[in-house]
Amino acid sequence: RRGALPAGPDLRHFLRAAAARQPGPSQELPPEPSSAPGAPKVYLETYGCQMNVSDTEIAWAILQNNGYARTKELDEADVVLLVTCSVREKAEQAIWNRLQHLKALKARRPRARAPLRIGILGCMAERLKEEILHREKLVDVVAGPDAYRDLPRLLAVAESGQQAANVLLSLDETYADILPVQTSAGGTTAFVSIMRGCDNMCSYCIVPFTRGRERSRPIASILQEVRMLSDQGVKEVTLLGQNVNSFRDLSEVQFQSVAAPGLSRGFSTVYKAKPGGLRFAHLLDQVSRIDPEMRIRFTSPHPKDFPDEVLQLIQERHNICKQLHLPAQSGSTRVLEAMRRGYTREAYLELVHHVRDSIPGVSLSSDFITGFCGETEEDHQQTVSLLREVRYNVGFLFAYSMRQKTRAHHRLQDDVPAEVKKRRLEQLIATFREEAARANAALVGQAQLVLVEGPSKRSASELCGRNDGNIKVIFPDAELEDAAECRAPGRAQPGDYVMVKVTSASSQTLRGVPLCRTTLSRAAASH
């Protein structure tokens, strides 16, 4: 459901599978703990959304505890596991193409070695189990998003020469007791899954059918994981979920009769309000108290679940980023109704104004689908005008891709021609870029606090990081004073906070000159 704008910012907090390119594997790995000699080696590739990156970390934690070793070299692997995405046809086609490459690898494997085992994990496994198992008999293991605990058994069955599958969806699996093994290099940022599944049943979306119903992790296990990351020196945590702000922890009996919070004004759901449980505002409050030097973000929310308590917390806490993802999907009330989004254009705009009033200077991002069933040229122009009116800093825009099992597949016609979808998408992208360039230009001359992630990809003499609004900032790697004068002058390192004066801006990136190293708390106090 999420994705990176073609040629737009590479936000790891959202879907990596871009409309203009096939989703590719995430490969950067830190050094792994040593494994027993002769341990079977597993090679993992991740496609699609950030939840899949989180799932990869969970699956690897389970396999590591069962005696597997991790390899970065495909030719060394005894087991190849692809963590897959089903959100669009293009994402699935990338997996079928990859399997053809793995078929050749399997065929040329020396007979002296045990046969290579190939597994498909995640959403595509859930959606296409039968086709995956029967198409060319290439895949040995199929495991849905709720079956990762079963991977050791499934791989043992596959070792005996049989195919093995488990795609059962669970009403309670959250992997709360499994501490994921972080797979992102550098250790500056991390992602913490707080809930799984989605109950919204938007008519275009496959997620409820591949990831099941909503269920939330106990808050205690989330806080434990965030504390562990803080102890490891992680400086930014993103709380992850398909519908992160409908979080509802039912693990503590005394909170099971609490009334359900109200929805954003003018918003509705296809399901009844769910009373009981500790809600997202409570979780956000607790997480933000763990480490004053750790930034907190969350994604992906639904616009219906933004009570004032959440907005107030974001405004008050210096370490909760003043950045919100407000997925609109369309600017046309008629299309929003067909999508079963539960709001009108007017209600969405009212929420945007309320958010901006509540959190001055907030950075906004959004998702849009163009060419949905029945979308007219007038509907499209309403989406164009919404992009202009709101002026998002970051956008994720896609042409509609019909998915089997969804309500749209059963009830609606995918009647917008491909060439029309392409033209409309191009217009949306051009409009977004114009407005994002204007929004970012307003930051020129201002000082922005940047969390350094590492060297710029284009120049070793420059550093790259992100500001509070999650916009990429590039600046020269130079000797810097320390604002608190606690450290000797020196060059900024990944995980450092640097104050940067913005000198130029594009729709995707800010450039500036570094002023000094500082801390999150000191920067907040000086504003």
Short mmCIF file of C-alpha atoms in Angstrom, two decimals:
data_model
loop_
_atom_site.label_atom_id
_atom_site.label_comp_id
_atom_site.label_asym_id
_atom_site.label_seq_id
_atom_site.Cartn_x
_atom_site.Cartn_y
_atom_site.Cartn_z
CA ARG A 1 0.00 0.00 0.00
CA ARG A 2 2.97 2.30 0.41
CA GLY A 3 5.73 3.13 -2.05
CA ALA A 4 8.44 5.57 -2.95
CA LEU A 5 7.71 8.25 -5.48
CA PRO A 6 9.55 7.42 -8.71
CA ALA A 7 12.75 9.46 -8.56
CA GLY A 8 11.59 10.73 -5.19
CA PRO A 9 13.20 10.45 -1.76
CA ASP A 10 14.34 7.01 -0.71
CA LEU A 11 12.46 6.94 2.60
CA ARG A 12 13.23 3.67 4.26
CA HIS A 13 10.26 4.25 6.55
CA PHE A 14 7.87 3.58 3.70
CA LEU A 15 7.57 1.15 0.82
CA ARG A 16 10.73 0.70 -1.14
CA ALA A 17 9.06 -0.70 -4.22
CA ALA A 18 8.82 2.31 -6.52
CA ALA A 19 6.37 2.66 -9.40
CA ALA A 20 9.15 3.42 -11.86
CA ARG A 21 11.40 0.50 -10.97
CA GLN A 22 11.06 -3.07 -9.87
CA PRO A 23 11.43 -3.58 -6.14
CA GLY A 24 14.88 -4.82 -5.33
CA PRO A 25 16.42 -6.74 -2.49
CA SER A 26 17.79 -5.08 0.64
CA GLN A 27 21.28 -6.47 1.04
CA GLU A 28 23.34 -4.39 3.50
CA LEU A 29 24.23 -6.53 6.50
CA PRO A 30 26.26 -5.88 9.63
CA PRO A 31 28.65 -8.59 10.79
CA GLU A 32 26.76 -11.60 12.13
CA PRO A 33 27.57 -13.50 15.31
CA SER A 34 29.70 -16.54 14.64
CA SER A 35 27.76 -19.75 14.04
CA ALA A 36 28.70 -23.37 14.55
CA PRO A 37 31.00 -24.78 11.83
CA GLY A 38 28.93 -26.56 9.20
CA ALA A 39 25.75 -24.67 10.07
CA PRO A 40 23.41 -24.36 7.09
CA LYS A 41 23.76 -20.92 5.48
CA VAL A 42 20.73 -18.80 4.71
CA TYR A 43 20.57 -15.92 2.23
CA LEU A 44 17.68 -13.46 2.71
CA GLU A 45 16.32 -10.94 0.22
CA THR A 46 13.68 -8.36 1.15
CA TYR A 47 11.22 -6.83 -1.30
CA GLY A 48 8.53 -4.20 -0.73
CA CYS A 49 7.52 -2.35 2.39
CA GLN A 50 9.30 -1.59 5.63
CA MET A 51 7.12 -4.18 7.39
CA ASN A 52 8.87 -6.75 5.21
CA VAL A 53 12.25 -5.50 6.41
CA SER A 54 10.95 -5.97 9.96
CA ASP A 55 9.67 -9.45 9.04
CA THR A 56 13.11 -10.33 7.66
CA GLU A 57 14.66 -9.42 11.00
CA ILE A 58 12.10 -11.60 12.83
CA ALA A 59 12.60 -14.57 10.47
CA TRP A 60 16.37 -14.30 10.80
CA ALA A 61 16.16 -14.14 14.62
CA ILE A 62 14.15 -17.40 14.58
CA LEU A 63 16.56 -19.14 12.18
CA GLN A 64 19.63 -17.91 14.06
CA ASN A 65 18.20 -19.40 17.27
CA ASN A 66 17.80 -22.70 15.41
CA GLY A 67 21.41 -23.03 14.32
CA TYR A 68 21.45 -21.31 10.92
CA ALA A 69 24.23 -19.00 9.75
CA ARG A 70 23.70 -15.90 7.59
CA THR A 71 25.55 -15.28 4.34
CA LYS A 72 25.77 -12.26 2.03
CA GLU A 73 26.98 -14.48 -0.84
CA LEU A 74 24.25 -16.15 -2.87
CA ASP A 75 26.60 -18.90 -4.12
CA GLU A 76 27.41 -19.91 -0.52
CA ALA A 77 23.77 -20.35 0.51
CA ASP A 78 22.10 -23.63 1.38
CA VAL A 79 18.76 -21.82 1.77
CA VAL A 80 17.51 -18.77 -0.15
CA LEU A 81 14.49 -16.98 1.31
CA LEU A 82 12.67 -14.13 -0.48
CA VAL A 83 10.47 -11.93 1.74
CA THR A 84 7.86 -10.79 -0.75
CA CYS A 85 5.31 -8.08 -1.53
CA SER A 86 1.87 -8.40 -3.15
CA VAL A 87 0.72 -4.79 -3.15
CA ARG A 88 1.02 -4.44 -6.93
CA GLU A 89 1.45 -6.76 -9.89
CA LYS A 90 4.88 -5.28 -10.62
CA ALA A 91 6.11 -6.29 -7.16
CA GLU A 92 5.04 -9.91 -7.75
CA GLN A 93 6.55 -10.00 -11.24
CA ALA A 94 9.91 -9.05 -9.75
CA ILE A 95 9.74 -12.22 -7.62
CA TRP A 96 8.83 -14.47 -10.57
CA ASN A 97 11.80 -12.99 -12.47
CA ARG A 98 14.09 -13.59 -9.49
CA LEU A 99 12.91 -17.20 -9.24
CA GLN A 100 14.02 -17.83 -12.84
CA HIS A 101 17.52 -16.70 -11.86
CA LEU A 102 17.43 -18.96 -8.80
CA LYS A 103 16.24 -21.87 -10.96
CA ALA A 104 19.48 -21.61 -12.96
CA LEU A 105 21.49 -21.39 -9.73
CA LYS A 106 19.77 -24.51 -8.42
CA ALA A 107 20.43 -26.42 -11.66
CA ARG A 108 24.18 -25.74 -11.69
CA ARG A 109 24.72 -26.51 -8.02
CA PRO A 110 27.44 -29.19 -7.60
CA ARG A 111 26.03 -32.64 -6.77
CA ALA A 112 28.46 -32.92 -3.89
CA ARG A 113 26.48 -30.23 -2.06
CA ALA A 114 23.02 -30.66 -0.61
CA PRO A 115 20.27 -29.37 -2.94
CA LEU A 116 19.58 -25.64 -2.68
CA ARG A 117 16.30 -24.94 -0.86
CA ILE A 118 14.27 -21.92 -1.95
CA GLY A 119 11.54 -20.31 0.13
CA ILE A 120 8.95 -17.62 -0.50
CA LEU A 121 7.89 -15.73 2.64
CA GLY A 122 5.40 -12.96 3.32
CA CYS A 123 2.45 -11.51 1.45
CA MET A 124 2.97 -13.19 -1.92
CA ALA A 125 3.23 -16.55 -0.16
CA GLU A 126 -0.11 -15.85 1.50
CA ARG A 127 -1.82 -14.77 -1.72
CA LEU A 128 -0.41 -17.28 -4.22
CA LYS A 129 0.50 -20.40 -2.23
CA GLU A 130 -0.84 -22.93 -4.76
CA GLU A 131 0.63 -21.22 -7.82
CA ILE A 132 4.01 -20.81 -6.14
CA LEU A 133 4.18 -24.49 -5.16
CA HIS A 134 3.05 -25.84 -8.53
CA ARG A 135 4.72 -23.46 -10.98
CA GLU A 136 7.75 -25.40 -12.19
CA LYS A 137 8.09 -27.05 -8.74
CA LEU A 138 10.93 -24.66 -8.03
CA VAL A 139 9.98 -23.45 -4.54
CA ASP A 140 10.51 -25.75 -1.56
CA VAL A 141 9.03 -23.68 1.29
CA VAL A 142 6.11 -21.25 1.42
CA ALA A 143 5.48 -19.33 4.67
CA GLY A 144 2.93 -16.57 5.23
CA PRO A 145 3.53 -13.54 7.49
CA ASP A 146 2.17 -15.36 10.57
CA ALA A 147 4.15 -18.60 10.03
CA TYR A 148 7.77 -17.57 10.60
CA ARG A 149 8.00 -19.54 13.87
CA ASP A 150 7.36 -22.62 11.73
CA LEU A 151 10.32 -21.98 9.40
CA PRO A 152 12.73 -24.47 11.04
CA ARG A 153 10.14 -27.28 10.67
CA LEU A 154 9.26 -26.28 7.11
CA LEU A 155 12.94 -26.26 6.12
CA ALA A 156 13.45 -29.67 7.75
CA VAL A 157 10.56 -31.07 5.69
CA ALA A 158 12.07 -29.51 2.55
CA GLU A 159 15.42 -31.12 3.35
CA SER A 160 13.74 -34.51 2.95
CA GLY A 161 12.75 -33.59 -0.60
CA GLN A 162 9.12 -32.57 0.02
CA GLN A 163 7.53 -29.17 -0.47
CA ALA A 164 6.31 -27.54 2.75
CA ALA A 165 3.85 -24.71 3.32
CA ASN A 166 2.17 -22.81 6.15
CA VAL A 167 0.06 -19.79 5.24
CA LEU A 168 -2.33 -19.86 8.19
CA LEU A 169 -3.27 -16.35 9.33
CA SER A 170 -3.41 -15.80 13.08
CA LEU A 171 -5.70 -13.65 15.22
CA ASP A 172 -3.00 -13.19 17.88
CA GLU A 173 0.53 -13.68 16.44
CA THR A 174 2.63 -10.53 17.00
CA TYR A 175 6.09 -12.14 17.54
CA ALA A 176 6.18 -10.10 20.75
CA ASP A 177 8.68 -12.45 22.43
CA ILE A 178 11.16 -12.42 19.54
CA LEU A 179 13.72 -9.63 19.57
CA PRO A 180 14.48 -8.96 15.89
CA VAL A 181 18.09 -9.06 14.74
CA GLN A 182 18.64 -5.65 13.16
CA THR A 183 19.74 -6.01 9.53
CA SER A 184 20.32 -2.35 8.63
CA ALA A 185 23.96 -1.32 8.52
CA GLY A 186 25.25 1.57 10.60
CA GLY A 187 22.94 1.23 13.55
CA THR A 188 21.73 4.84 13.54
CA THR A 189 18.07 4.10 12.81
CA ALA A 190 15.83 1.11 13.53
CA PHE A 191 12.25 -0.03 13.03
CA VAL A 192 10.06 -1.55 15.70
CA SER A 193 6.92 -3.41 14.67
CA ILE A 194 4.10 -2.60 17.11
CA MET A 195 1.13 -4.28 15.40
CA ARG A 196 0.25 -6.52 12.48
CA GLY A 197 -2.65 -6.70 10.04
CA CYS A 198 -5.36 -4.21 9.09
CA ASP A 199 -9.15 -4.03 9.62
CA ASN A 200 -9.93 -1.08 7.34
CA MET A 201 -10.85 -3.12 4.26
CA CYS A 202 -10.25 -0.34 1.74
CA SER A 203 -11.63 -1.69 -1.52
CA TYR A 204 -8.30 -1.56 -3.42
CA CYS A 205 -6.09 -3.08 -0.74
CA ILE A 206 -4.78 -6.65 -0.46
CA VAL A 207 -3.21 -6.18 3.00
CA PRO A 208 -6.14 -7.50 5.12
CA PHE A 209 -6.06 -10.68 3.01
CA THR A 210 -2.29 -11.22 3.15
CA ARG A 211 -1.58 -10.00 6.70
CA GLY A 212 -4.88 -10.69 8.44
CA ARG A 213 -6.76 -8.82 11.15
CA GLU A 214 -5.28 -6.14 13.38
CA ARG A 215 -3.54 -7.25 16.57
CA SER A 216 -1.11 -5.27 18.68
CA ARG A 217 1.99 -6.20 20.63
CA PRO A 218 1.94 -5.73 24.40
CA ILE A 219 3.40 -2.33 25.26
CA ALA A 220 5.89 -3.92 27.67
CA SER A 221 7.57 -5.89 24.88
CA ILE A 222 7.75 -2.81 22.63
CA LEU A 223 9.36 -0.73 25.41
CA GLN A 224 11.87 -3.53 26.05
CA GLU A 225 12.91 -3.52 22.40
CA VAL A 226 13.21 0.28 22.23
CA ARG A 227 15.33 0.32 25.43
CA MET A 228 17.60 -2.33 23.92
CA LEU A 229 18.02 -0.21 20.77
CA SER A 230 18.76 2.86 22.88
CA ASP A 231 21.45 0.92 24.76
CA GLN A 232 22.95 -0.04 21.38
CA GLY A 233 23.25 3.64 20.43
CA VAL A 234 20.36 3.80 17.95
CA LYS A 235 19.28 7.45 17.55
CA GLU A 236 15.99 7.08 15.69
CA VAL A 237 13.20 4.53 16.02
CA THR A 238 10.20 4.24 13.70
CA LEU A 239 7.14 2.48 15.12
CA LEU A 240 5.72 0.26 12.38
CA GLY A 241 2.29 -1.07 11.56
CA GLN A 242 -0.15 -1.30 8.66
CA ASN A 243 -2.47 1.02 10.62
CA VAL A 244 -0.11 2.11 13.36
CA ASN A 245 -2.32 4.66 15.12
CA SER A 246 -5.18 2.19 15.71
CA PHE A 247 -2.82 0.38 18.11
CA ARG A 248 -4.73 -1.33 20.96
CA ASP A 249 -2.88 -3.39 23.58
CA LEU A 250 -5.34 -5.76 25.26
CA SER A 251 -2.75 -7.63 27.35
CA GLU A 252 -3.51 -5.85 30.63
CA VAL A 253 -6.87 -6.79 32.13
CA GLN A 254 -7.48 -3.51 33.96
CA PHE A 255 -7.62 -1.57 30.67
CA GLN A 256 -9.99 -3.86 28.77
CA SER A 257 -13.13 -1.80 29.47
CA VAL A 258 -11.70 1.62 28.48
CA ALA A 259 -13.90 3.46 25.97
CA ALA A 260 -12.74 3.67 22.35
CA PRO A 261 -11.22 7.04 21.39
CA GLY A 262 -13.21 9.15 18.95
CA LEU A 263 -12.33 9.25 15.26
CA SER A 264 -11.08 12.36 13.49
CA ARG A 265 -14.06 14.63 12.74
CA GLY A 266 -15.93 13.59 9.58
CA PHE A 267 -14.32 10.11 9.45
CA SER A 268 -15.97 6.69 9.71
CA THR A 269 -15.01 2.99 9.64
CA VAL A 270 -16.52 -0.16 8.16
CA TYR A 271 -16.25 -1.80 11.60
CA LYS A 272 -17.73 -0.96 15.00
CA ALA A 273 -15.66 1.01 17.52
CA LYS A 274 -13.48 -1.32 19.60
CA PRO A 275 -13.51 -0.50 23.31
CA GLY A 276 -10.73 -1.49 25.69
CA GLY A 277 -6.97 -1.55 25.63
CA LEU A 278 -4.09 0.86 25.88
CA ARG A 279 -4.05 3.09 22.82
CA PHE A 280 -1.45 4.66 20.55
CA ALA A 281 -1.24 7.92 22.55
CA HIS A 282 -0.20 5.94 25.64
CA LEU A 283 2.41 3.97 23.68
CA LEU A 284 3.82 7.10 22.05
CA ASP A 285 4.06 8.79 25.44
CA GLN A 286 5.93 5.85 26.96
CA VAL A 287 8.29 5.32 24.01
CA SER A 288 9.22 9.01 23.87
CA ARG A 289 10.26 8.96 27.57
CA ILE A 290 12.88 6.21 27.13
CA ASP A 291 15.69 8.28 25.64
CA PRO A 292 15.57 12.08 25.17
CA GLU A 293 18.28 11.77 22.51
CA MET A 294 16.31 9.28 20.39
CA ARG A 295 13.98 10.53 17.68
CA ILE A 296 10.60 8.80 17.39
CA ARG A 297 8.64 8.42 14.15
CA PHE A 298 5.72 6.19 13.19
CA THR A 299 4.21 4.83 10.00
CA SER A 300 1.85 4.11 8.44
CA PRO A 301 -1.18 5.73 10.05
CA HIS A 302 -4.78 6.11 8.84
CA PRO A 303 -6.15 9.68 8.90
CA LYS A 304 -9.18 8.55 10.91
CA ASP A 305 -7.10 7.75 14.01
CA PHE A 306 -5.62 11.10 15.03
CA PRO A 307 -7.17 12.07 18.37
CA ASP A 308 -6.04 15.38 19.84
CA GLU A 309 -3.99 13.56 22.51
CA VAL A 310 -1.67 12.21 19.78
CA LEU A 311 -1.29 15.60 18.08
CA GLN A 312 -0.65 17.28 21.44
CA LEU A 313 2.05 14.73 22.33
CA ILE A 314 3.81 15.31 19.00
CA GLN A 315 3.73 19.05 19.57
CA GLU A 316 4.98 18.81 23.18
CA ARG A 317 7.75 16.19 23.00
CA HIS A 318 10.99 17.41 21.49
CA ASN A 319 11.98 13.91 20.38
CA ILE A 320 8.75 12.98 18.54
CA CYS A 321 9.32 14.16 14.98
CA LYS A 322 7.03 16.91 13.73
CA GLN A 323 6.26 14.88 10.64
CA LEU A 324 3.02 13.08 9.80
CA HIS A 325 2.04 10.71 7.05
CA LEU A 326 -1.59 11.44 6.05
CA PRO A 327 -2.48 9.01 3.24
CA ALA A 328 -5.17 10.69 1.12
CA GLN A 329 -5.26 8.23 -1.84
CA SER A 330 -7.51 10.58 -3.87
CA GLY A 331 -8.74 14.17 -3.87
CA SER A 332 -12.19 13.19 -5.13
CA THR A 333 -14.95 12.43 -2.62
CA ARG A 334 -16.62 10.16 -5.18
CA VAL A 335 -13.46 8.07 -5.62
CA LEU A 336 -12.79 8.05 -1.87
CA GLU A 337 -16.25 6.56 -1.38
CA ALA A 338 -15.54 3.86 -3.99
CA MET A 339 -12.25 3.16 -2.18
CA ARG A 340 -14.13 2.85 1.15
CA ARG A 341 -11.75 5.27 2.81
CA GLY A 342 -14.33 6.56 5.29
CA TYR A 343 -13.96 10.30 4.65
CA THR A 344 -14.66 13.08 2.14
CA ARG A 345 -12.21 15.50 0.58
CA GLU A 346 -13.60 18.19 2.90
CA ALA A 347 -13.09 16.09 6.06
CA TYR A 348 -9.52 15.31 4.98
CA LEU A 349 -8.72 18.97 4.41
CA GLU A 350 -10.24 19.87 7.77
CA LEU A 351 -7.90 17.34 9.39
CA VAL A 352 -4.89 18.81 7.53
CA HIS A 353 -5.75 22.31 8.81
CA HIS A 354 -6.25 20.96 12.35
CA VAL A 355 -2.89 19.16 12.24
CA ARG A 356 -1.10 22.30 11.04
CA ASP A 357 -2.78 24.40 13.72
CA SER A 358 -1.85 21.84 16.40
CA ILE A 359 1.77 21.25 15.28
CA PRO A 360 3.28 24.44 13.82
CA GLY A 361 5.86 23.70 11.12
CA VAL A 362 4.75 20.08 10.69
CA SER A 363 6.02 18.25 7.61
CA LEU A 364 3.35 16.23 5.75
CA SER A 365 3.60 13.25 3.43
CA SER A 366 0.87 11.30 1.67
CA ASP A 367 -0.04 8.40 -0.63
CA PHE A 368 -2.05 8.70 -3.83
CA ILE A 369 -3.46 6.11 -6.23
CA THR A 370 -4.32 7.30 -9.71
CA GLY A 371 -6.57 5.54 -12.20
CA PHE A 372 -8.75 3.75 -9.62
CA CYS A 373 -11.92 2.06 -10.88
CA GLY A 374 -14.27 4.61 -12.46
CA GLU A 375 -11.96 7.59 -11.95
CA THR A 376 -12.92 10.38 -14.37
CA GLU A 377 -10.80 13.26 -15.62
CA GLU A 378 -12.67 15.53 -13.19
CA ASP A 379 -11.82 13.17 -10.29
CA HIS A 380 -8.18 13.25 -11.37
CA GLN A 381 -8.13 17.06 -11.47
CA GLN A 382 -9.51 17.12 -7.92
CA THR A 383 -6.50 15.05 -6.83
CA VAL A 384 -4.19 17.47 -8.66
CA SER A 385 -5.84 20.38 -6.82
CA LEU A 386 -5.50 18.61 -3.45
CA LEU A 387 -1.74 18.21 -4.06
CA ARG A 388 -1.54 21.93 -4.76
CA GLU A 389 -3.69 22.93 -1.80
CA VAL A 390 -1.92 20.83 0.83
CA ARG A 391 1.64 21.12 -0.58
CA TYR A 392 3.18 17.93 0.83
CA ASN A 393 6.89 17.66 1.57
CA VAL A 394 7.00 13.99 0.56
CA GLY A 395 4.70 11.99 -1.73
CA PHE A 396 4.18 8.36 -2.74
CA LEU A 397 2.21 8.10 -5.96
CA PHE A 398 1.11 5.04 -7.94
CA ALA A 399 -1.05 3.91 -10.80
CA TYR A 400 -3.81 1.58 -9.59
CA SER A 401 -3.09 -2.16 -9.84
CA MET A 402 -6.12 -4.46 -9.40
CA ARG A 403 -5.55 -7.23 -6.83
CA GLN A 404 -7.54 -10.45 -6.61
CA LYS A 405 -9.56 -11.03 -3.40
CA THR A 406 -10.11 -7.29 -2.83
CA ARG A 407 -13.59 -5.76 -2.80
CA ALA A 408 -12.68 -3.77 -5.92
CA HIS A 409 -11.87 -7.03 -7.73
CA HIS A 410 -15.30 -8.46 -6.85
CA ARG A 411 -17.44 -5.33 -7.22
CA LEU A 412 -15.75 -2.81 -9.53
CA GLN A 413 -14.27 -2.59 -13.03
CA ASP A 414 -10.62 -1.71 -13.63
CA ASP A 415 -11.79 0.53 -16.48
CA VAL A 416 -9.15 3.27 -16.70
CA PRO A 417 -6.83 2.43 -19.64
CA ALA A 418 -3.14 1.90 -18.83
CA GLU A 419 -2.04 4.85 -20.99
CA VAL A 420 -4.49 7.14 -19.13
CA LYS A 421 -3.16 5.90 -15.76
CA LYS A 422 0.37 6.62 -16.97
CA ARG A 423 -0.49 10.15 -18.10
CA ARG A 424 -2.35 10.95 -14.89
CA LEU A 425 0.49 9.55 -12.76
CA GLU A 426 3.01 11.71 -14.62
CA GLN A 427 0.85 14.78 -14.00
CA LEU A 428 0.53 13.97 -10.29
CA ILE A 429 4.28 13.47 -9.97
CA ALA A 430 5.02 16.77 -11.75
CA THR A 431 2.50 18.60 -9.54
CA PHE A 432 3.86 17.04 -6.36
CA ARG A 433 7.44 18.01 -7.29
CA GLU A 434 6.48 21.60 -8.00
CA GLU A 435 4.73 21.97 -4.66
CA ALA A 436 7.37 20.04 -2.68
CA ALA A 437 10.07 22.29 -4.19
CA ARG A 438 8.11 25.34 -2.98
CA ALA A 439 7.59 23.81 0.48
CA ASN A 440 11.28 22.95 0.81
CA ALA A 441 12.38 26.34 -0.55
CA ALA A 442 10.72 27.93 2.49
CA LEU A 443 13.45 26.26 4.60
CA VAL A 444 16.32 28.06 2.83
CA GLY A 445 18.10 30.30 5.32
CA GLN A 446 16.86 28.30 8.31
CA ALA A 447 18.93 26.11 10.62
CA GLN A 448 17.80 22.49 10.60
CA LEU A 449 18.77 19.75 13.05
CA VAL A 450 20.08 16.80 11.03
CA LEU A 451 20.70 13.25 12.23
CA VAL A 452 23.78 12.08 10.32
CA GLU A 453 23.32 8.73 8.57
CA GLY A 454 26.65 8.55 6.75
CA PRO A 455 28.52 9.73 3.64
CA SER A 456 26.50 11.04 0.71
CA LYS A 457 26.09 8.43 -2.03
CA ARG A 458 27.32 10.89 -4.64
CA SER A 459 30.33 12.38 -2.87
CA ALA A 460 32.64 11.06 -0.18
CA SER A 461 33.38 14.66 0.84
CA GLU A 462 29.76 15.22 1.89
CA LEU A 463 27.55 13.78 4.61
CA CYS A 464 23.89 12.88 4.39
CA GLY A 465 21.18 12.79 7.01
CA ARG A 466 17.55 13.72 7.62
CA ASN A 467 15.90 16.62 9.36
CA ASP A 468 12.95 16.39 11.74
CA GLY A 469 10.58 16.45 8.74
CA ASN A 470 12.33 13.38 7.26
CA ILE A 471 13.76 15.33 4.32
CA LYS A 472 17.23 14.37 3.11
CA VAL A 473 19.89 16.98 3.93
CA ILE A 474 23.38 17.00 2.34
CA PHE A 475 26.26 19.07 3.68
CA PRO A 476 30.10 19.17 3.53
CA ASP A 477 32.03 16.81 5.80
CA ALA A 478 34.03 19.39 7.76
CA GLU A 479 35.64 19.87 11.15
CA LEU A 480 32.90 21.08 13.53
CA GLU A 481 32.74 22.69 16.94
CA ASP A 482 30.62 21.06 19.61
CA ALA A 483 27.74 23.29 20.74
CA ALA A 484 28.00 22.11 24.34
CA GLU A 485 31.81 22.28 24.23
CA CYS A 486 31.83 18.80 25.76
CA ARG A 487 33.87 17.35 22.91
CA ALA A 488 36.89 18.56 20.99
CA PRO A 489 36.24 19.88 17.47
CA GLY A 490 35.92 17.02 15.00
CA ARG A 491 34.09 15.58 12.04
CA ALA A 492 30.50 14.43 12.44
CA GLN A 493 29.91 10.68 12.64
CA PRO A 494 26.79 8.60 11.87
CA GLY A 495 24.45 9.06 14.82
CA ASP A 496 25.59 12.63 15.53
CA TYR A 497 23.15 15.52 15.47
CA VAL A 498 24.42 18.46 13.42
CA MET A 499 22.88 21.90 13.04
CA VAL A 500 22.87 22.75 9.32
CA LYS A 501 21.98 26.09 7.72
CA VAL A 502 20.00 25.38 4.54
CA THR A 503 21.40 27.14 1.45
CA SER A 504 19.40 25.49 -1.35
CA ALA A 505 16.45 23.14 -1.85
CA SER A 506 14.86 20.87 -4.44
CA SER A 507 11.68 18.78 -4.31
CA GLN A 508 13.66 15.94 -2.72
CA THR A 509 16.73 17.31 -0.98
CA LEU A 510 18.05 20.19 1.11
CA ARG A 511 21.66 21.33 0.91
CA GLY A 512 23.43 23.41 3.50
CA VAL A 513 26.50 24.31 5.52
CA PRO A 514 27.14 22.65 8.91
CA LEU A 515 27.21 24.98 11.91
CA CYS A 516 28.05 22.69 14.85
CA ARG A 517 27.51 19.31 16.43
CA THR A 518 24.85 19.35 19.10
CA THR A 519 22.29 17.15 20.89
CA LEU A 520 18.57 16.67 20.37
CA SER A 521 17.78 18.10 23.83
CA ARG A 522 20.06 21.13 23.43
CA ALA A 523 18.66 21.93 19.98
CA ALA A 524 15.09 21.75 21.34
CA ALA A 525 15.95 24.00 24.29
CA SER A 526 17.45 26.66 22.02
CA HIS A 527 14.29 26.98 19.90
#
